[in-house]
Amino acid sequence: MNRMCRRQSILPICLFLGLYLPFSALALSPGQTYHLTFVDVDGHKLSTTDGCFNVVVLTRREDVDKAESVGERTPDYCLGNPDYRQITVVGLDKNHSRPVRAFLTSVIRHRLDDEAKRLQSRYSARNLTGNPRTDLFAVADLDGSVVSKLGNQKDPPAFSVFIFDPNGHLIRQWSTLPATEELAAALKSP
């Protein structure tokens, strides 16, 4: 299993920015394998095929509560577990200048720092000694390239959740907030 994946886990990420997702409909099909790569705001290269379950959440400002709820609804065994990871993709308007993009990326990092402080109590309750900040992953999609990897057709759902198994097989996808039981069932898939 990839060393990078062993250090990562699935956690809720709450971001509040003016966001825009320029995609239309989900173009991925459950049961298919997708080797998708992302670079998060901390410079980590993440992949759907690096040996851990990946919950990829696409979000925008109107859906911040839903994105946070995905992390809160994941089973407890995922918290601090390096075999599970949540990646929140924040779709940003493509028309921002370079300084504005740098600022927005900085704001996302700051929000992740705040989220890590909030998660420390959950870590402590489970006797996890790691720093929650190292387990938080957010991708600032500044040009629409990440969103296009996840679908680009008409009439988009603004919020989407994808679950990939450790080999990049798409297990399940939702355009609404999945129920706790649905997430748990998808994350236990072989």
CSV table of C-alpha atoms in Angstrom, one decimal:
chain,number,residue,atom,x,y,z
A,1,MET,CA,0.0,0.0,0.0
A,2,ASN,CA,1.2,3.5,-0.8
A,3,ARG,CA,3.1,5.1,2.1
A,4,MET,CA,1.3,8.4,1.5
A,5,CYS,CA,-2.1,6.7,1.7
A,6,ARG,CA,-1.2,5.0,5.0
A,7,ARG,CA,-0.9,8.4,6.7
A,8,GLN,CA,-4.2,9.8,5.4
A,9,SER,CA,-7.7,9.4,6.6
A,10,ILE,CA,-11.2,10.5,5.9
A,11,LEU,CA,-12.4,13.6,7.7
A,12,PRO,CA,-15.0,16.3,7.3
A,13,ILE,CA,-13.8,19.5,5.7
A,14,CYS,CA,-15.8,22.6,6.1
A,15,LEU,CA,-15.0,25.4,3.6
A,16,PHE,CA,-16.9,28.6,3.1
A,17,LEU,CA,-16.0,30.5,0.0
A,18,GLY,CA,-17.7,32.0,-3.0
A,19,LEU,CA,-17.6,28.9,-5.3
A,20,TYR,CA,-18.7,27.9,-8.7
A,21,LEU,CA,-18.8,24.4,-10.3
A,22,PRO,CA,-18.6,24.5,-14.1
A,23,PHE,CA,-19.7,21.0,-14.7
A,24,SER,CA,-23.0,19.6,-15.8
A,25,ALA,CA,-23.8,16.0,-15.0
A,26,LEU,CA,-22.0,13.0,-13.6
A,27,ALA,CA,-20.2,11.3,-16.5
A,28,LEU,CA,-18.6,8.5,-14.4
A,29,SER,CA,-20.1,5.0,-14.2
A,30,PRO,CA,-20.1,2.8,-11.1
A,31,GLY,CA,-18.1,-0.4,-11.7
A,32,GLN,CA,-15.6,1.4,-13.9
A,33,THR,CA,-12.0,2.1,-12.9
A,34,TYR,CA,-10.7,5.7,-12.9
A,35,HIS,CA,-7.1,6.7,-12.3
A,36,LEU,CA,-7.7,10.3,-11.3
A,37,THR,CA,-5.0,12.4,-9.7
A,38,PHE,CA,-5.4,15.6,-7.7
A,39,VAL,CA,-3.0,18.0,-6.1
A,40,ASP,CA,-4.3,19.4,-2.9
A,41,VAL,CA,-3.7,22.9,-1.4
A,42,ASP,CA,-0.8,21.6,0.6
A,43,GLY,CA,0.9,20.2,-2.5
A,44,HIS,CA,0.1,16.5,-1.8
A,45,LYS,CA,-0.4,14.4,-4.9
A,46,LEU,CA,-3.5,12.2,-4.4
A,47,SER,CA,-4.9,9.5,-6.6
A,48,THR,CA,-8.0,7.3,-6.7
A,49,THR,CA,-5.7,4.3,-7.3
A,50,ASP,CA,-3.2,4.7,-4.4
A,51,GLY,CA,-4.5,1.9,-2.3
A,52,CYS,CA,-7.1,3.4,0.0
A,53,PHE,CA,-10.8,4.2,-0.2
A,54,ASN,CA,-11.4,7.7,-1.5
A,55,VAL,CA,-14.5,9.7,-0.8
A,56,VAL,CA,-14.4,12.6,-3.3
A,57,VAL,CA,-16.8,15.4,-2.5
A,58,LEU,CA,-17.5,18.2,-5.0
A,59,THR,CA,-18.8,21.3,-3.4
A,60,ARG,CA,-19.6,25.0,-3.6
A,61,ARG,CA,-20.6,27.7,-1.1
A,62,GLU,CA,-24.3,26.7,-1.1
A,63,ASP,CA,-23.4,23.1,-0.2
A,64,VAL,CA,-20.8,23.7,2.6
A,65,ASP,CA,-23.1,22.0,5.2
A,66,LYS,CA,-23.5,19.0,3.0
A,67,ALA,CA,-19.8,18.6,2.4
A,68,GLU,CA,-19.2,18.7,6.2
A,69,SER,CA,-22.0,16.2,6.7
A,70,VAL,CA,-20.4,13.7,4.5
A,71,GLY,CA,-17.4,13.6,6.8
A,72,GLU,CA,-19.6,13.5,9.9
A,73,ARG,CA,-21.7,10.6,8.4
A,74,THR,CA,-18.7,8.4,7.7
A,75,PRO,CA,-18.3,5.4,10.0
A,76,ASP,CA,-16.1,6.0,13.1
A,77,TYR,CA,-13.6,3.4,12.0
A,78,CYS,CA,-12.6,5.7,9.1
A,79,LEU,CA,-11.5,8.5,11.4
A,80,GLY,CA,-7.7,8.5,11.6
A,81,ASN,CA,-7.6,5.3,9.6
A,82,PRO,CA,-5.0,5.5,6.8
A,83,ASP,CA,-7.1,3.2,4.6
A,84,TYR,CA,-9.8,5.9,4.2
A,85,ARG,CA,-9.6,9.4,2.9
A,86,GLN,CA,-12.0,12.2,2.0
A,87,ILE,CA,-10.9,14.7,-0.7
A,88,THR,CA,-13.1,17.8,-0.9
A,89,VAL,CA,-12.9,19.5,-4.3
A,90,VAL,CA,-13.8,23.1,-4.2
A,91,GLY,CA,-14.8,24.4,-7.6
A,92,LEU,CA,-13.8,28.0,-8.0
A,93,ASP,CA,-14.6,30.5,-10.7
A,94,LYS,CA,-12.1,30.3,-13.5
A,95,ASN,CA,-12.0,34.0,-14.1
A,96,HIS,CA,-9.9,35.0,-11.1
A,97,SER,CA,-6.5,36.6,-11.5
A,98,ARG,CA,-3.4,35.0,-10.2
A,99,PRO,CA,-3.3,37.1,-6.9
A,100,VAL,CA,-6.9,36.3,-6.2
A,101,ARG,CA,-6.3,32.6,-6.8
A,102,ALA,CA,-3.4,32.6,-4.4
A,103,PHE,CA,-5.6,34.4,-1.8
A,104,LEU,CA,-8.4,31.8,-2.2
A,105,THR,CA,-5.9,28.9,-1.8
A,106,SER,CA,-4.6,30.6,1.3
A,107,VAL,CA,-8.1,30.9,2.7
A,108,ILE,CA,-8.8,27.2,2.0
A,109,ARG,CA,-5.6,26.3,3.9
A,110,HIS,CA,-6.7,28.6,6.8
A,111,ARG,CA,-10.1,26.8,6.9
A,112,LEU,CA,-8.4,23.5,7.0
A,113,ASP,CA,-6.4,24.7,10.0
A,114,ASP,CA,-9.6,25.7,11.7
A,115,GLU,CA,-11.2,22.4,10.9
A,116,ALA,CA,-8.2,20.5,12.4
A,117,LYS,CA,-8.7,22.4,15.7
A,118,ARG,CA,-12.4,21.4,15.7
A,119,LEU,CA,-11.5,17.8,15.0
A,120,GLN,CA,-9.0,17.5,17.8
A,121,SER,CA,-11.7,16.7,20.3
A,122,ARG,CA,-12.9,13.8,18.1
A,123,TYR,CA,-9.3,12.5,17.8
A,124,SER,CA,-8.9,12.8,21.6
A,125,ALA,CA,-12.1,10.9,22.2
A,126,ARG,CA,-10.9,8.0,20.1
A,127,ASN,CA,-7.4,8.2,21.6
A,128,LEU,CA,-5.8,9.2,18.3
A,129,THR,CA,-2.5,11.0,18.8
A,130,GLY,CA,-1.9,12.2,15.3
A,131,ASN,CA,-2.4,15.8,14.1
A,132,PRO,CA,-5.8,16.0,12.4
A,133,ARG,CA,-4.5,18.7,10.0
A,134,THR,CA,-2.3,16.1,8.2
A,135,ASP,CA,-5.5,14.1,7.5
A,136,LEU,CA,-7.4,17.0,5.8
A,137,PHE,CA,-7.4,17.2,2.0
A,138,ALA,CA,-8.9,20.0,-0.1
A,139,VAL,CA,-8.3,20.6,-3.8
A,140,ALA,CA,-8.9,24.2,-5.1
A,141,ASP,CA,-10.1,23.6,-8.7
A,142,LEU,CA,-9.1,27.0,-10.1
A,143,ASP,CA,-9.5,26.2,-13.7
A,144,GLY,CA,-12.2,23.5,-13.9
A,145,SER,CA,-9.8,20.7,-14.7
A,146,VAL,CA,-10.6,18.6,-11.7
A,147,VAL,CA,-14.3,19.0,-12.1
A,148,SER,CA,-14.0,18.0,-15.8
A,149,LYS,CA,-12.4,14.8,-14.7
A,150,LEU,CA,-15.5,14.0,-12.8
A,151,GLY,CA,-18.0,14.8,-15.4
A,152,ASN,CA,-19.0,17.6,-17.9
A,153,GLN,CA,-22.5,17.5,-19.3
A,154,LYS,CA,-25.6,19.6,-19.0
A,155,ASP,CA,-27.7,20.5,-16.0
A,156,PRO,CA,-25.3,19.8,-13.2
A,157,PRO,CA,-25.8,18.7,-9.7
A,158,ALA,CA,-23.9,21.3,-7.7
A,159,PHE,CA,-23.0,18.8,-5.0
A,160,SER,CA,-21.7,15.3,-5.7
A,161,VAL,CA,-20.1,12.5,-3.8
A,162,PHE,CA,-18.0,9.7,-5.3
A,163,ILE,CA,-16.6,6.6,-3.5
A,164,PHE,CA,-13.6,4.9,-5.1
A,165,ASP,CA,-12.2,1.6,-3.8
A,166,PRO,CA,-8.4,1.2,-3.3
A,167,ASN,CA,-7.9,0.3,-7.0
A,168,GLY,CA,-9.9,3.2,-8.4
A,169,HIS,CA,-13.2,1.4,-9.1
A,170,LEU,CA,-16.1,3.7,-8.7
A,171,ILE,CA,-18.3,2.0,-6.1
A,172,ARG,CA,-21.0,4.6,-5.7
A,173,GLN,CA,-21.9,8.2,-6.5
A,174,TRP,CA,-24.6,10.6,-5.3
A,175,SER,CA,-25.7,14.0,-6.4
A,176,THR,CA,-27.4,14.5,-3.0
A,177,LEU,CA,-26.2,13.9,0.5
A,178,PRO,CA,-25.9,10.2,1.1
A,179,ALA,CA,-27.4,8.6,4.2
A,180,THR,CA,-25.1,7.4,6.9
A,181,GLU,CA,-26.1,3.8,6.1
A,182,GLU,CA,-25.4,4.3,2.4
A,183,LEU,CA,-21.9,5.6,3.1
A,184,ALA,CA,-21.2,2.8,5.5
A,185,ALA,CA,-22.3,0.2,3.0
A,186,ALA,CA,-20.3,1.7,0.1
A,187,LEU,CA,-17.2,1.9,2.3
A,188,LYS,CA,-17.4,-1.8,3.2
A,189,SER,CA,-17.7,-2.9,-0.4
A,190,PRO,CA,-15.1,-5.4,-1.5
